[in-house]
Coordinates of C-alpha atoms in Angstrom, one line a residue:
X294 CA 0.1 0.0 -0.1
X295 CA 3.0 2.3 0.4
X296 CA 3.9 2.1 -3.5
X297 CA 4.1 5.4 -5.2
X298 CA 3.4 6.4 -8.6
X299 CA 6.6 6.8 -11.0
X300 CA 6.9 9.9 -13.2
X301 CA 8.9 10.3 -16.3
X302 CA 10.3 12.7 -18.7
X303 CA 10.7 11.1 -22.2
X304 CA 13.1 12.4 -25.0
X305 CA 13.2 10.6 -28.4
X306 CA 14.6 11.3 -31.8
X307 CA 14.2 9.3 -34.9
X308 CA 15.6 9.4 -38.5
X309 CA 14.1 7.0 -41.5
X310 CA 15.3 6.4 -45.0
X311 CA 13.1 4.5 -47.4
X312 CA 14.1 2.7 -50.3
X313 CA 12.7 2.0 -53.7
X314 CA 10.3 0.2 -54.2
X315 CA 9.9 -1.4 -50.5
X316 CA 12.3 -0.8 -47.7
X317 CA 13.5 1.1 -45.0
X318 CA 16.3 2.1 -42.4
X319 CA 15.5 3.4 -39.2
X320 CA 17.7 4.9 -36.3
X321 CA 16.6 6.3 -33.2
X322 CA 17.7 7.7 -30.0
X323 CA 15.8 8.0 -26.7
X324 CA 16.4 9.2 -23.3
X325 CA 13.7 8.9 -19.8
X326 CA 14.3 10.4 -16.7
X327 CA 12.3 8.9 -14.1
X328 CA 11.5 9.9 -10.6
X329 CA 10.3 7.3 -7.9
X330 CA 11.0 4.3 -10.4
X331 CA 9.5 1.0 -9.3
X332 CA 11.7 -2.2 -8.8
X333 CA 11.3 -5.8 -7.1
X334 CA 13.0 -6.2 -3.8
X335 CA 14.0 -9.3 -2.3
X336 CA 16.1 -8.3 0.4
X337 CA 13.9 -8.7 3.5
X338 CA 13.2 -11.7 5.5
X339 CA 10.3 -12.3 8.0
X340 CA 11.3 -12.3 11.2
X341 CA 10.9 -14.8 14.1
X342 CA 8.8 -14.2 17.2
X343 CA 5.0 -13.8 17.7
X344 CA 5.1 -10.2 16.7
X345 CA 6.7 -10.7 13.3
X346 CA 3.7 -9.5 11.5
X347 CA 2.5 -12.7 10.4
X348 CA 1.1 -14.3 13.7
X349 CA 4.4 -15.8 14.5
X350 CA 4.5 -17.9 11.3
X351 CA 6.8 -18.0 8.2
X352 CA 10.0 -17.0 10.1
X353 CA 13.0 -16.8 7.8
X354 CA 10.9 -16.7 4.7
X355 CA 12.0 -14.2 2.0
X356 CA 9.7 -11.2 1.2
X357 CA 9.6 -10.2 -2.3
X358 CA 7.8 -7.0 -3.0
X359 CA 7.7 -4.0 -5.2
X360 CA 9.3 -0.8 -3.9
X361 CA 10.1 2.9 -5.2
X362 CA 13.7 3.9 -5.9
X363 CA 14.7 7.5 -6.3
X364 CA 15.8 8.6 -9.7
X365 CA 16.8 6.6 -13.0
X366 CA 17.6 7.5 -16.4
X367 CA 17.5 5.2 -19.5
X368 CA 19.2 5.8 -22.5
X369 CA 19.3 4.0 -25.9
X370 CA 19.5 3.5 -29.3
X371 CA 17.7 1.2 -32.0
X372 CA 18.6 0.5 -35.3
X373 CA 16.2 -1.1 -37.7
X374 CA 16.4 -2.4 -41.4
X375 CA 13.8 -4.0 -43.5
X376 CA 13.6 -4.6 -47.4
X377 CA 11.4 -6.6 -49.8
X378 CA 13.8 -7.7 -52.6
X379 CA 11.0 -7.1 -55.5
X380 CA 13.7 -6.0 -57.8
X381 CA 15.2 -9.6 -58.1
X382 CA 14.1 -11.9 -60.7
X383 CA 11.4 -14.6 -60.5
X384 CA 11.4 -16.6 -57.4
X385 CA 13.8 -14.4 -55.7
X386 CA 11.5 -11.2 -55.7
X387 CA 9.3 -13.0 -53.0
X388 CA 12.1 -12.6 -50.3
X389 CA 12.3 -10.2 -47.6
X390 CA 14.6 -9.3 -44.6
X391 CA 14.2 -7.5 -41.1
X392 CA 16.7 -6.9 -38.5
X393 CA 16.9 -4.3 -35.5
X394 CA 18.9 -4.1 -32.8
X395 CA 18.4 -1.9 -29.6
X396 CA 20.9 -1.1 -26.7
X397 CA 19.7 0.2 -23.4
X398 CA 21.8 1.6 -20.4
X399 CA 19.8 2.1 -17.2
X400 CA 21.1 3.5 -14.1
X401 CA 19.2 4.3 -10.9
X402 CA 19.6 5.5 -7.4
X403 CA 17.7 2.9 -5.0
X404 CA 17.7 5.2 -2.2
X405 CA 20.2 3.2 -0.1
X406 CA 23.2 1.0 -0.5
X407 CA 22.7 -1.6 -3.2
X408 CA 24.8 -4.1 -5.1
X409 CA 24.3 -2.7 -8.5
X410 CA 23.0 0.6 -9.8
X411 CA 21.4 -1.2 -12.9
X412 CA 17.6 -0.9 -13.1
X413 CA 15.7 -4.4 -12.7
X414 CA 13.7 -5.6 -15.6
X415 CA 15.4 -3.5 -18.4
X416 CA 17.1 -5.7 -20.8
X417 CA 20.6 -4.1 -22.1
X418 CA 20.7 -5.7 -25.4
X419 CA 17.7 -7.0 -27.7
X420 CA 17.9 -7.8 -31.3
X421 CA 15.4 -9.6 -34.0
X422 CA 16.3 -11.0 -37.3
X423 CA 13.6 -12.3 -39.9
X424 CA 13.6 -13.7 -43.3
X425 CA 10.3 -13.9 -45.3
X426 CA 8.9 -15.1 -48.5
X427 CA 5.7 -14.1 -50.1
X428 CA 4.7 -15.6 -53.3
X429 CA 3.0 -18.3 -55.3
X430 CA 0.3 -18.6 -52.4
X431 CA 2.9 -19.1 -49.7
X432 CA 3.5 -16.7 -46.6
X433 CA 6.5 -17.9 -44.8
X434 CA 8.3 -16.2 -42.0
X435 CA 11.5 -17.6 -40.0
X436 CA 12.7 -15.2 -37.2
X437 CA 15.1 -15.4 -34.4
X438 CA 14.6 -13.2 -31.1
X439 CA 17.6 -12.6 -28.9
X440 CA 18.0 -10.7 -25.6
X441 CA 21.2 -10.2 -23.5
X442 CA 21.5 -11.1 -19.7
X443 CA 19.6 -8.9 -17.6
X444 CA 18.8 -8.2 -13.7
X445 CA 15.6 -9.6 -12.5
X446 CA 15.8 -8.6 -8.8
X447 CA 18.2 -6.1 -7.0
X448 CA 19.2 -6.4 -3.4
X449 CA 21.3 -5.0 -0.7
X450 CA 22.7 -8.5 -0.5
X451 CA 25.0 -9.8 -3.4
X452 CA 23.9 -13.1 -2.6
X453 CA 20.4 -12.6 -3.2
X454 CA 20.7 -10.5 -6.6
X455 CA 18.8 -12.4 -9.5
X456 CA 19.8 -12.2 -13.1
X457 CA 18.0 -13.9 -16.1
X458 CA 20.1 -15.6 -18.7
X459 CA 20.7 -14.6 -22.2
X460 CA 18.0 -16.1 -24.6
X461 CA 17.8 -16.9 -28.0
X462 CA 14.6 -18.2 -29.4
X463 CA 13.5 -19.3 -33.1
X464 CA 10.0 -19.2 -34.5
X465 CA 8.6 -20.1 -37.8
X466 CA 5.3 -19.1 -39.4
X467 CA 4.0 -21.0 -42.5
X468 CA 0.6 -20.3 -44.4
X469 CA -0.6 -21.4 -48.0
X470 CA -3.6 -19.6 -49.6
X471 CA -5.6 -21.7 -51.5
X472 CA -7.9 -18.8 -52.6
X473 CA -8.6 -15.5 -51.0
X474 CA -11.2 -17.4 -48.8
X475 CA -9.1 -20.5 -48.0
X476 CA -5.9 -20.9 -46.3
X477 CA -4.1 -23.5 -44.1
X478 CA -1.1 -22.5 -41.6
X479 CA 1.4 -24.1 -39.1
X480 CA 3.0 -22.1 -36.7
X481 CA 6.1 -23.3 -34.5
X482 CA 7.1 -21.2 -31.6
X483 CA 10.5 -21.8 -30.0
X484 CA 11.4 -24.8 -31.9
X485 CA 14.9 -24.6 -30.7
X486 CA 13.3 -25.3 -27.3
X487 CA 14.8 -22.2 -25.5
X488 CA 13.9 -22.1 -21.6
X489 CA 11.2 -19.5 -21.0
X490 CA 12.8 -18.6 -17.7
X491 CA 16.4 -19.5 -16.8
X492 CA 17.8 -17.4 -13.9
X493 CA 20.7 -17.5 -11.4
X494 CA 21.2 -15.6 -7.8
X495 CA 24.4 -14.4 -6.7
X496 CA 26.7 -16.0 -9.1
X497 CA 26.3 -18.1 -12.2
X498 CA 27.2 -21.6 -10.4
X499 CA 23.8 -20.8 -8.5
X500 CA 21.0 -21.6 -10.7
X501 CA 17.7 -20.2 -9.2
X502 CA 14.9 -21.2 -11.8
X503 CA 14.6 -23.0 -15.0
X504 CA 11.4 -23.5 -16.9
X505 CA 11.9 -25.8 -20.0
X506 CA 9.2 -26.2 -22.7
X507 CA 8.6 -28.0 -25.8
X508 CA 8.1 -26.2 -29.1
X509 CA 4.5 -24.5 -29.3
X510 CA 2.8 -25.9 -32.7
X511 CA -0.2 -24.5 -33.9
X512 CA -1.9 -25.7 -37.1
X513 CA -5.3 -25.1 -38.8
X514 CA -7.6 -24.2 -41.7
X515 CA -8.9 -20.7 -42.2
X516 CA -12.0 -19.8 -44.4
X517 CA -13.7 -16.5 -45.0
X518 CA -17.1 -15.8 -46.6

């Protein structure tokens, strides 16, 4: 109940260049200055004794909650490129390519002694690459999504700081149109079976949580009247 709102001033600048006939190159820079930023804190533990606030129960349990920090500043740059290769002959004109990369630097004042000034929940580096094909009734898209290691939870205790491992996920979307009204599709998400969650606490030799899943496959037939 003591959580307060966070306020931010945002500054953005973007430049775009368009290729003929279909394509673009985009570069963006941005900065956010935040007051009272919110973060996850897991540095507190339930005390022992009848007056611990939990009727004497749960002594020694870790408390994870959301708190307000002081001031934070996020600075970043993003570059994106996309191109449909319609100038190529025949079969090759159906191919397209897309890629983007974002670099983010976030620093914050947690209002006290902490292990790091990184801001929890912000990913320093992310990237996407996609290869597409559109033609002869097919609509295909193969893409890779990558994100770097990032801080999940900050703490005053170095042994309790939680980080998320880097992640690379591969996805494939396929569709074939028999006509304007009928098509079939098959989408495979995370076919390289990258863990959804893979965190460590304190140091990389202390794994905290791992959620491993199989690839998600969705297929079907679509029709329109």
